[in-house]
Amino acid sequence: MTATVTTTTFPCQRCGMVLFHGNLVCPRCGALVYAQQLNDIAARAQHEEAAGNALAAAMIWRDALALLPPASQQYQSIAQRIGMLTSRFSAGVVHAAGAGGMPGEAPAAPKPIPKNDPLPVAIAKTLGSMLVSIAVYTYFFGQKRGFDSGLKFAVGFVLLMLVHELGHSMAMRYFRLSASPPIFIPFLGAVINLRQMPRNALEEAIVGIGGPVTGTIAAGITYLLYLKTGSEIMLDLALFGFLLNLFNMLPVPPLDGGRVTAAVSPWVWIIGLILVVLYMGLGWFSTGRPSFILVLLLIMAWPRVKRVLTSREQRRTPYYDIGRSAKVLMGVSYVVLSGLLMVMFVLCQWEAARRFGGGWFG
């Protein structure tokens, strides 16, 4: 079992300097603060490698990344080792570790840390998928309000999603995490594929909440434009914007809310699963069919929820040991942002019913 550190301050084991929770290297002597935990992780991971359990070893090695400075040689070496182990697993070939594979066989080449796409390629992927989504949404919404209104709404809706995704991208860039550019998928929103795992749950939470924060600001600006112009389309865009970000704040992975609440406690995911099931049941009762998006969400959420909540070892890894103050901060941020989104969504719904008879939802 990986040991965890819960005190706010503690002495360096080598020179005795007072260190704070979150320090990875002693500023005075340069010693690794969590050397003992790292040795324990290495021993367990090597044991799994020797037993031929490449994927299990990779998951254990990941715990070490949270205890090492990202710029250190040890971090880079372990990241490459994880890449080697996961590539072996995905290829369906699991070898004994140590000297590198089966006797007489050359070891597999380490897998480098993934890099971001070149800027022109990233822009082309995002812009191309945006245009496809705009075309699909124009056709879909244009059937109700006409082509011109459908086009304006489609453009605005895709731009609101872009601002949401850019919030994630800015947080990922801040933490120097490799990721794909935003890719838009009609009726599923947009996705960013993280190519590099965050070092701890706090990083994951900040990346997760970045999208709803910028998305809420964008929806709020849209609502202010409605107040200034009285445009029904602006109100509808604000309504959809607040709804999009509110849905993403459901506390279940891989939604943004699931990433944020992972920093507070993975047990919060149980509430998220219950909410998703209840909402899916209400939709099934009212329409006679289940929601495809909610069914897909449950399928995507279950593996991580099961792995973390059924394993005490998983929950006690350094990945989730981010300190009480960070947990409280992320918990308060989650509650405040979710509450604001709920209030604004209800306000937009009331305003749409009062002024236009329900807007796009009427």
Short mmCIF file of C-alpha atoms in Angstrom, two decimals:
data_model
loop_
_atom_site.label_atom_id
_atom_site.label_comp_id
_atom_site.label_asym_id
_atom_site.label_seq_id
_atom_site.Cartn_x
_atom_site.Cartn_y
_atom_site.Cartn_z
CA MET A 1 0.00 0.00 0.00
CA THR A 2 1.36 3.43 -0.87
CA ALA A 3 2.02 5.63 2.10
CA THR A 4 0.49 9.11 2.07
CA VAL A 5 1.47 12.35 3.76
CA THR A 6 -1.29 14.28 5.48
CA THR A 7 0.63 16.80 7.62
CA THR A 8 0.90 20.41 6.45
CA THR A 9 4.64 20.64 7.17
CA PHE A 10 7.30 18.00 7.71
CA PRO A 11 11.13 17.83 7.82
CA CYS A 12 13.37 16.73 4.97
CA GLN A 13 14.71 13.27 5.75
CA ARG A 14 18.20 14.26 4.56
CA CYS A 15 18.86 17.81 5.84
CA GLY A 16 15.93 18.50 8.20
CA MET A 17 14.63 21.58 6.37
CA VAL A 18 10.92 22.27 6.98
CA LEU A 19 8.91 21.32 3.87
CA PHE A 20 5.32 22.02 2.96
CA HIS A 21 2.73 19.63 1.58
CA GLY A 22 3.16 19.69 -2.18
CA ASN A 23 6.96 20.09 -2.20
CA LEU A 24 8.48 17.39 -4.37
CA VAL A 25 12.17 18.34 -4.01
CA CYS A 26 13.93 19.81 -0.99
CA PRO A 27 15.06 23.37 -1.91
CA ARG A 28 18.15 23.08 0.31
CA CYS A 29 19.67 19.68 -0.48
CA GLY A 30 17.80 18.67 -3.65
CA ALA A 31 16.59 15.36 -2.23
CA LEU A 32 13.36 13.83 -3.49
CA VAL A 33 10.80 14.41 -0.74
CA TYR A 34 8.87 11.19 -1.37
CA ALA A 35 11.88 8.93 -1.95
CA GLN A 36 10.55 6.25 0.41
CA GLN A 37 7.14 6.17 -1.28
CA LEU A 38 8.81 6.11 -4.70
CA ASN A 39 10.90 3.11 -3.71
CA ASP A 40 7.76 1.34 -2.50
CA ILE A 41 5.96 2.11 -5.76
CA ALA A 42 8.94 0.90 -7.79
CA ALA A 43 9.10 -2.37 -5.86
CA ARG A 44 5.39 -3.08 -6.39
CA ALA A 45 5.51 -2.11 -10.06
CA GLN A 46 8.57 -4.27 -10.75
CA HIS A 47 6.85 -7.18 -9.02
CA GLU A 48 3.88 -6.83 -11.40
CA GLU A 49 6.21 -6.54 -14.38
CA ALA A 50 8.03 -9.70 -13.35
CA ALA A 51 4.67 -11.47 -13.12
CA GLY A 52 3.84 -10.35 -16.66
CA ASN A 53 1.09 -7.92 -15.60
CA ALA A 54 2.06 -5.02 -17.84
CA LEU A 55 -1.13 -2.99 -17.43
CA ALA A 56 -1.18 -3.35 -13.64
CA ALA A 57 2.47 -2.30 -13.51
CA ALA A 58 1.75 0.75 -15.65
CA MET A 59 -1.08 1.83 -13.32
CA ILE A 60 1.27 1.53 -10.32
CA TRP A 61 4.05 3.45 -12.07
CA ARG A 62 1.55 6.26 -12.73
CA ASP A 63 1.38 6.86 -8.97
CA ALA A 64 5.07 7.78 -9.05
CA LEU A 65 4.49 10.63 -11.51
CA ALA A 66 2.52 12.59 -8.90
CA LEU A 67 5.57 12.49 -6.59
CA LEU A 68 8.20 13.63 -9.11
CA PRO A 69 8.94 17.03 -10.67
CA PRO A 70 7.75 16.93 -14.31
CA ALA A 71 11.11 18.27 -15.55
CA SER A 72 13.16 15.60 -13.75
CA GLN A 73 14.91 12.74 -15.50
CA GLN A 74 13.13 10.27 -13.22
CA TYR A 75 9.74 11.58 -14.34
CA GLN A 76 10.67 11.28 -18.01
CA SER A 77 12.07 7.77 -17.54
CA ILE A 78 8.95 6.53 -15.74
CA ALA A 79 6.67 8.17 -18.31
CA GLN A 80 8.56 6.34 -21.05
CA ARG A 81 8.33 3.10 -19.10
CA ILE A 82 4.57 3.53 -18.76
CA GLY A 83 4.34 4.12 -22.50
CA MET A 84 6.32 0.95 -23.16
CA LEU A 85 4.14 -1.13 -20.85
CA THR A 86 0.84 0.19 -22.19
CA SER A 87 1.96 -0.22 -25.79
CA ARG A 88 2.83 -3.84 -25.09
CA PHE A 89 -0.55 -4.39 -23.50
CA SER A 90 -2.48 -2.77 -26.37
CA ALA A 91 -0.57 -4.92 -28.84
CA GLY A 92 -1.61 -8.00 -26.89
CA VAL A 93 1.99 -8.94 -26.02
CA VAL A 94 3.00 -9.07 -22.36
CA HIS A 95 6.63 -9.84 -21.57
CA ALA A 96 8.49 -10.34 -18.32
CA ALA A 97 10.28 -7.17 -17.27
CA GLY A 98 13.80 -6.78 -15.99
CA ALA A 99 16.24 -7.34 -18.80
CA GLY A 100 13.54 -6.39 -21.30
CA GLY A 101 11.19 -9.03 -22.67
CA MET A 102 11.58 -12.72 -23.34
CA PRO A 103 15.05 -14.31 -23.35
CA GLY A 104 16.92 -13.43 -26.50
CA GLU A 105 14.39 -10.75 -27.47
CA ALA A 106 15.28 -7.07 -27.78
CA PRO A 107 13.36 -4.76 -25.45
CA ALA A 108 10.63 -2.63 -26.92
CA ALA A 109 11.57 0.96 -27.67
CA PRO A 110 10.29 3.43 -25.07
CA LYS A 111 7.23 5.35 -26.15
CA PRO A 112 7.92 9.11 -26.09
CA ILE A 113 5.61 11.52 -24.31
CA PRO A 114 2.97 12.57 -26.87
CA LYS A 115 3.28 16.04 -28.31
CA ASN A 116 0.60 18.52 -29.24
CA ASP A 117 -0.39 18.81 -32.88
CA PRO A 118 1.34 21.56 -34.88
CA LEU A 119 -0.73 24.74 -34.75
CA PRO A 120 -1.88 24.62 -38.41
CA VAL A 121 -2.98 21.01 -38.01
CA ALA A 122 -4.79 21.75 -34.75
CA ILE A 123 -6.61 24.74 -36.27
CA ALA A 124 -7.59 22.69 -39.32
CA LYS A 125 -9.03 19.88 -37.17
CA THR A 126 -11.00 22.25 -34.96
CA LEU A 127 -12.23 24.53 -37.75
CA GLY A 128 -13.19 21.61 -39.99
CA SER A 129 -15.22 19.89 -37.29
CA MET A 130 -16.83 23.22 -36.36
CA LEU A 131 -18.03 23.74 -39.93
CA VAL A 132 -19.51 20.24 -40.03
CA SER A 133 -21.34 20.84 -36.74
CA ILE A 134 -22.63 24.22 -37.92
CA ALA A 135 -24.03 22.63 -41.08
CA VAL A 136 -25.77 19.85 -39.12
CA TYR A 137 -27.18 22.20 -36.49
CA THR A 138 -28.35 24.66 -39.16
CA TYR A 139 -30.37 21.92 -40.80
CA PHE A 140 -31.73 20.63 -37.48
CA PHE A 141 -32.69 23.97 -35.92
CA GLY A 142 -33.66 25.50 -39.27
CA GLN A 143 -36.56 23.07 -39.53
CA LYS A 144 -38.20 24.85 -36.59
CA ARG A 145 -37.28 28.50 -37.11
CA GLY A 146 -36.18 28.78 -40.74
CA PHE A 147 -32.76 28.70 -42.38
CA ASP A 148 -31.58 32.18 -41.35
CA SER A 149 -32.45 31.76 -37.67
CA GLY A 150 -31.13 28.18 -37.71
CA LEU A 151 -27.79 29.32 -39.15
CA LYS A 152 -27.40 32.15 -36.64
CA PHE A 153 -28.24 29.85 -33.75
CA ALA A 154 -25.91 27.10 -35.03
CA VAL A 155 -22.97 29.50 -35.35
CA GLY A 156 -23.58 30.93 -31.89
CA PHE A 157 -24.01 27.53 -30.29
CA VAL A 158 -20.78 26.16 -31.78
CA LEU A 159 -18.90 29.30 -30.68
CA LEU A 160 -20.20 28.84 -27.13
CA MET A 161 -18.90 25.27 -27.15
CA LEU A 162 -15.57 26.49 -28.53
CA VAL A 163 -15.15 28.93 -25.63
CA HIS A 164 -15.94 26.07 -23.22
CA GLU A 165 -13.30 23.83 -24.79
CA LEU A 166 -10.73 26.64 -24.85
CA GLY A 167 -11.10 26.83 -21.08
CA HIS A 168 -9.93 23.23 -20.89
CA SER A 169 -7.15 23.90 -23.38
CA MET A 170 -5.79 26.85 -21.39
CA ALA A 171 -5.66 24.77 -18.21
CA MET A 172 -3.95 21.90 -20.05
CA ARG A 173 -1.40 24.30 -21.53
CA TYR A 174 -0.75 25.77 -18.07
CA PHE A 175 0.06 22.30 -16.72
CA ARG A 176 1.93 21.39 -19.94
CA LEU A 177 -0.31 18.41 -20.62
CA SER A 178 -0.36 17.04 -24.15
CA ALA A 179 -3.83 16.92 -25.67
CA SER A 180 -5.66 16.94 -28.97
CA PRO A 181 -7.29 20.12 -30.26
CA PRO A 182 -11.05 20.51 -29.69
CA ILE A 183 -12.99 18.24 -32.06
CA PHE A 184 -16.70 18.94 -32.55
CA ILE A 185 -19.15 16.07 -32.91
CA PRO A 186 -22.77 16.94 -33.81
CA PHE A 187 -25.23 16.26 -30.95
CA LEU A 188 -22.39 15.06 -28.71
CA GLY A 189 -20.75 18.46 -28.27
CA ALA A 190 -16.98 18.64 -28.50
CA VAL A 191 -14.13 16.57 -27.08
CA ILE A 192 -10.48 17.04 -26.22
CA ASN A 193 -8.46 13.86 -25.92
CA LEU A 194 -5.91 14.07 -23.10
CA ARG A 195 -2.79 12.33 -24.37
CA GLN A 196 -0.98 12.68 -21.06
CA MET A 197 -2.38 11.88 -17.62
CA PRO A 198 -2.53 14.77 -15.09
CA ARG A 199 -0.03 14.40 -12.27
CA ASN A 200 -2.67 14.50 -9.55
CA ALA A 201 -6.39 14.98 -8.95
CA LEU A 202 -5.99 18.73 -8.38
CA GLU A 203 -4.59 19.20 -11.88
CA GLU A 204 -7.40 17.05 -13.27
CA ALA A 205 -9.97 19.13 -11.36
CA ILE A 206 -8.60 22.46 -12.59
CA VAL A 207 -8.53 21.16 -16.16
CA GLY A 208 -12.09 19.92 -15.69
CA ILE A 209 -13.52 23.13 -14.24
CA GLY A 210 -11.73 25.33 -16.76
CA GLY A 211 -14.32 24.58 -19.45
CA PRO A 212 -17.45 25.34 -17.38
CA VAL A 213 -15.85 28.55 -16.05
CA THR A 214 -15.16 30.01 -19.51
CA GLY A 215 -18.41 28.52 -20.83
CA THR A 216 -20.41 30.18 -18.07
CA ILE A 217 -18.74 33.52 -18.78
CA ALA A 218 -19.59 33.17 -22.49
CA ALA A 219 -23.22 32.28 -21.73
CA GLY A 220 -23.42 35.21 -19.32
CA ILE A 221 -22.16 37.62 -21.98
CA THR A 222 -24.76 36.19 -24.36
CA TYR A 223 -27.47 36.84 -21.77
CA LEU A 224 -26.27 40.43 -21.36
CA LEU A 225 -26.49 40.85 -25.14
CA TYR A 226 -30.09 39.63 -24.93
CA LEU A 227 -30.86 42.23 -22.25
CA LYS A 228 -29.38 44.92 -24.49
CA THR A 229 -30.94 43.83 -27.80
CA GLY A 230 -34.03 41.83 -26.82
CA SER A 231 -32.99 39.20 -29.39
CA GLU A 232 -34.76 35.87 -28.98
CA ILE A 233 -31.79 34.05 -30.50
CA MET A 234 -29.45 35.56 -27.91
CA LEU A 235 -31.72 34.37 -25.10
CA ASP A 236 -31.94 30.91 -26.65
CA LEU A 237 -28.15 30.77 -26.95
CA ALA A 238 -27.75 31.81 -23.32
CA LEU A 239 -30.28 29.15 -22.32
CA PHE A 240 -28.44 26.43 -24.21
CA GLY A 241 -25.09 27.72 -22.97
CA PHE A 242 -26.07 27.49 -19.31
CA LEU A 243 -27.68 24.09 -19.90
CA LEU A 244 -24.57 22.74 -21.65
CA ASN A 245 -22.29 23.76 -18.81
CA LEU A 246 -24.76 22.62 -16.13
CA PHE A 247 -24.97 19.17 -17.71
CA ASN A 248 -21.19 18.97 -17.81
CA MET A 249 -21.08 19.69 -14.07
CA LEU A 250 -22.82 16.39 -13.25
CA PRO A 251 -20.45 14.71 -10.76
CA VAL A 252 -19.66 11.65 -12.83
CA PRO A 253 -16.61 10.91 -14.99
CA PRO A 254 -15.72 11.62 -17.73
CA LEU A 255 -17.83 14.81 -17.50
CA ASP A 256 -16.17 17.95 -16.15
CA GLY A 257 -18.03 17.64 -12.86
CA GLY A 258 -16.65 14.14 -12.41
CA ARG A 259 -13.12 15.46 -12.83
CA VAL A 260 -13.71 18.26 -10.34
CA THR A 261 -15.28 16.03 -7.70
CA ALA A 262 -12.45 13.51 -8.08
CA ALA A 263 -10.35 16.04 -6.19
CA VAL A 264 -12.96 16.28 -3.41
CA SER A 265 -13.79 12.58 -3.08
CA PRO A 266 -14.45 9.90 -5.71
CA TRP A 267 -17.41 8.81 -3.57
CA VAL A 268 -19.30 11.86 -4.87
CA TRP A 269 -19.52 9.97 -8.17
CA ILE A 270 -22.22 7.78 -6.60
CA ILE A 271 -24.48 10.84 -6.43
CA GLY A 272 -23.73 11.57 -10.07
CA LEU A 273 -24.61 8.04 -11.15
CA ILE A 274 -27.89 8.20 -9.24
CA LEU A 275 -28.77 11.53 -10.89
CA VAL A 276 -27.98 10.18 -14.35
CA VAL A 277 -30.07 7.04 -13.78
CA LEU A 278 -33.00 9.07 -12.40
CA TYR A 279 -32.90 11.53 -15.27
CA MET A 280 -32.65 8.70 -17.77
CA GLY A 281 -35.64 6.99 -16.14
CA LEU A 282 -37.73 10.17 -16.28
CA GLY A 283 -36.87 10.64 -19.93
CA TRP A 284 -37.71 7.03 -20.71
CA PHE A 285 -41.05 7.37 -18.90
CA SER A 286 -41.99 10.57 -20.75
CA THR A 287 -40.73 9.67 -24.25
CA GLY A 288 -40.86 5.87 -24.22
CA ARG A 289 -37.17 5.47 -25.06
CA PRO A 290 -33.89 5.90 -23.16
CA SER A 291 -31.51 8.79 -23.87
CA PHE A 292 -28.63 7.64 -26.06
CA ILE A 293 -26.30 10.26 -24.57
CA LEU A 294 -27.07 9.21 -20.98
CA VAL A 295 -26.64 5.52 -21.79
CA LEU A 296 -23.29 6.32 -23.43
CA LEU A 297 -22.31 8.37 -20.38
CA LEU A 298 -23.01 5.46 -18.02
CA ILE A 299 -20.99 3.09 -20.21
CA MET A 300 -18.05 5.50 -20.24
CA ALA A 301 -18.26 6.27 -16.51
CA TRP A 302 -18.58 2.79 -15.07
CA PRO A 303 -15.02 1.43 -15.60
CA ARG A 304 -13.31 4.25 -13.67
CA VAL A 305 -15.99 4.45 -11.00
CA LYS A 306 -15.76 0.71 -10.38
CA ARG A 307 -11.95 0.64 -10.44
CA VAL A 308 -11.52 3.50 -7.96
CA LEU A 309 -14.43 2.91 -5.58
CA THR A 310 -13.92 -0.84 -5.24
CA SER A 311 -10.19 -0.56 -4.55
CA ARG A 312 -8.95 1.11 -1.39
CA GLU A 313 -5.48 0.98 -2.90
CA GLN A 314 -6.66 3.11 -5.82
CA ARG A 315 -8.25 5.73 -3.55
CA ARG A 316 -5.20 6.01 -1.30
CA THR A 317 -2.67 6.62 -4.07
CA PRO A 318 -0.78 9.95 -4.04
CA TYR A 319 -2.86 10.92 -7.08
CA TYR A 320 -5.82 11.75 -4.78
CA ASP A 321 -3.70 13.06 -1.89
CA ILE A 322 -3.85 16.79 -2.69
CA GLY A 323 -4.30 18.24 0.79
CA ARG A 324 -7.41 19.33 2.67
CA SER A 325 -7.28 22.98 1.57
CA ALA A 326 -7.22 22.01 -2.10
CA LYS A 327 -10.16 19.64 -1.58
CA VAL A 328 -12.18 22.36 0.16
CA LEU A 329 -11.31 24.89 -2.56
CA MET A 330 -12.43 22.60 -5.36
CA GLY A 331 -15.56 21.57 -3.46
CA VAL A 332 -16.61 25.18 -2.87
CA SER A 333 -15.82 26.08 -6.49
CA TYR A 334 -17.95 23.17 -7.69
CA VAL A 335 -20.95 24.10 -5.53
CA VAL A 336 -20.79 27.82 -6.38
CA LEU A 337 -20.43 27.29 -10.12
CA SER A 338 -23.14 24.61 -10.24
CA GLY A 339 -25.50 26.81 -8.23
CA LEU A 340 -24.86 29.80 -10.49
CA LEU A 341 -25.52 27.73 -13.60
CA MET A 342 -28.76 26.38 -12.14
CA VAL A 343 -30.00 29.87 -11.24
CA MET A 344 -29.14 31.30 -14.66
CA PHE A 345 -30.71 28.37 -16.49
CA VAL A 346 -33.98 28.76 -14.56
CA LEU A 347 -33.88 32.53 -15.11
CA CYS A 348 -33.44 32.06 -18.87
CA GLN A 349 -36.26 29.52 -18.96
CA TRP A 350 -38.57 31.92 -17.12
CA GLU A 351 -37.57 34.80 -19.39
CA ALA A 352 -38.11 32.72 -22.53
CA ALA A 353 -41.59 31.68 -21.37
CA ARG A 354 -42.49 35.23 -20.41
CA ARG A 355 -41.26 36.94 -23.58
CA PHE A 356 -41.44 34.34 -26.33
CA GLY A 357 -43.61 31.50 -25.13
CA GLY A 358 -40.77 29.09 -24.35
CA GLY A 359 -38.09 29.72 -26.97
CA TRP A 360 -36.40 26.71 -28.49
CA PHE A 361 -37.68 24.50 -25.68
CA GLY A 362 -41.32 25.60 -26.18
#
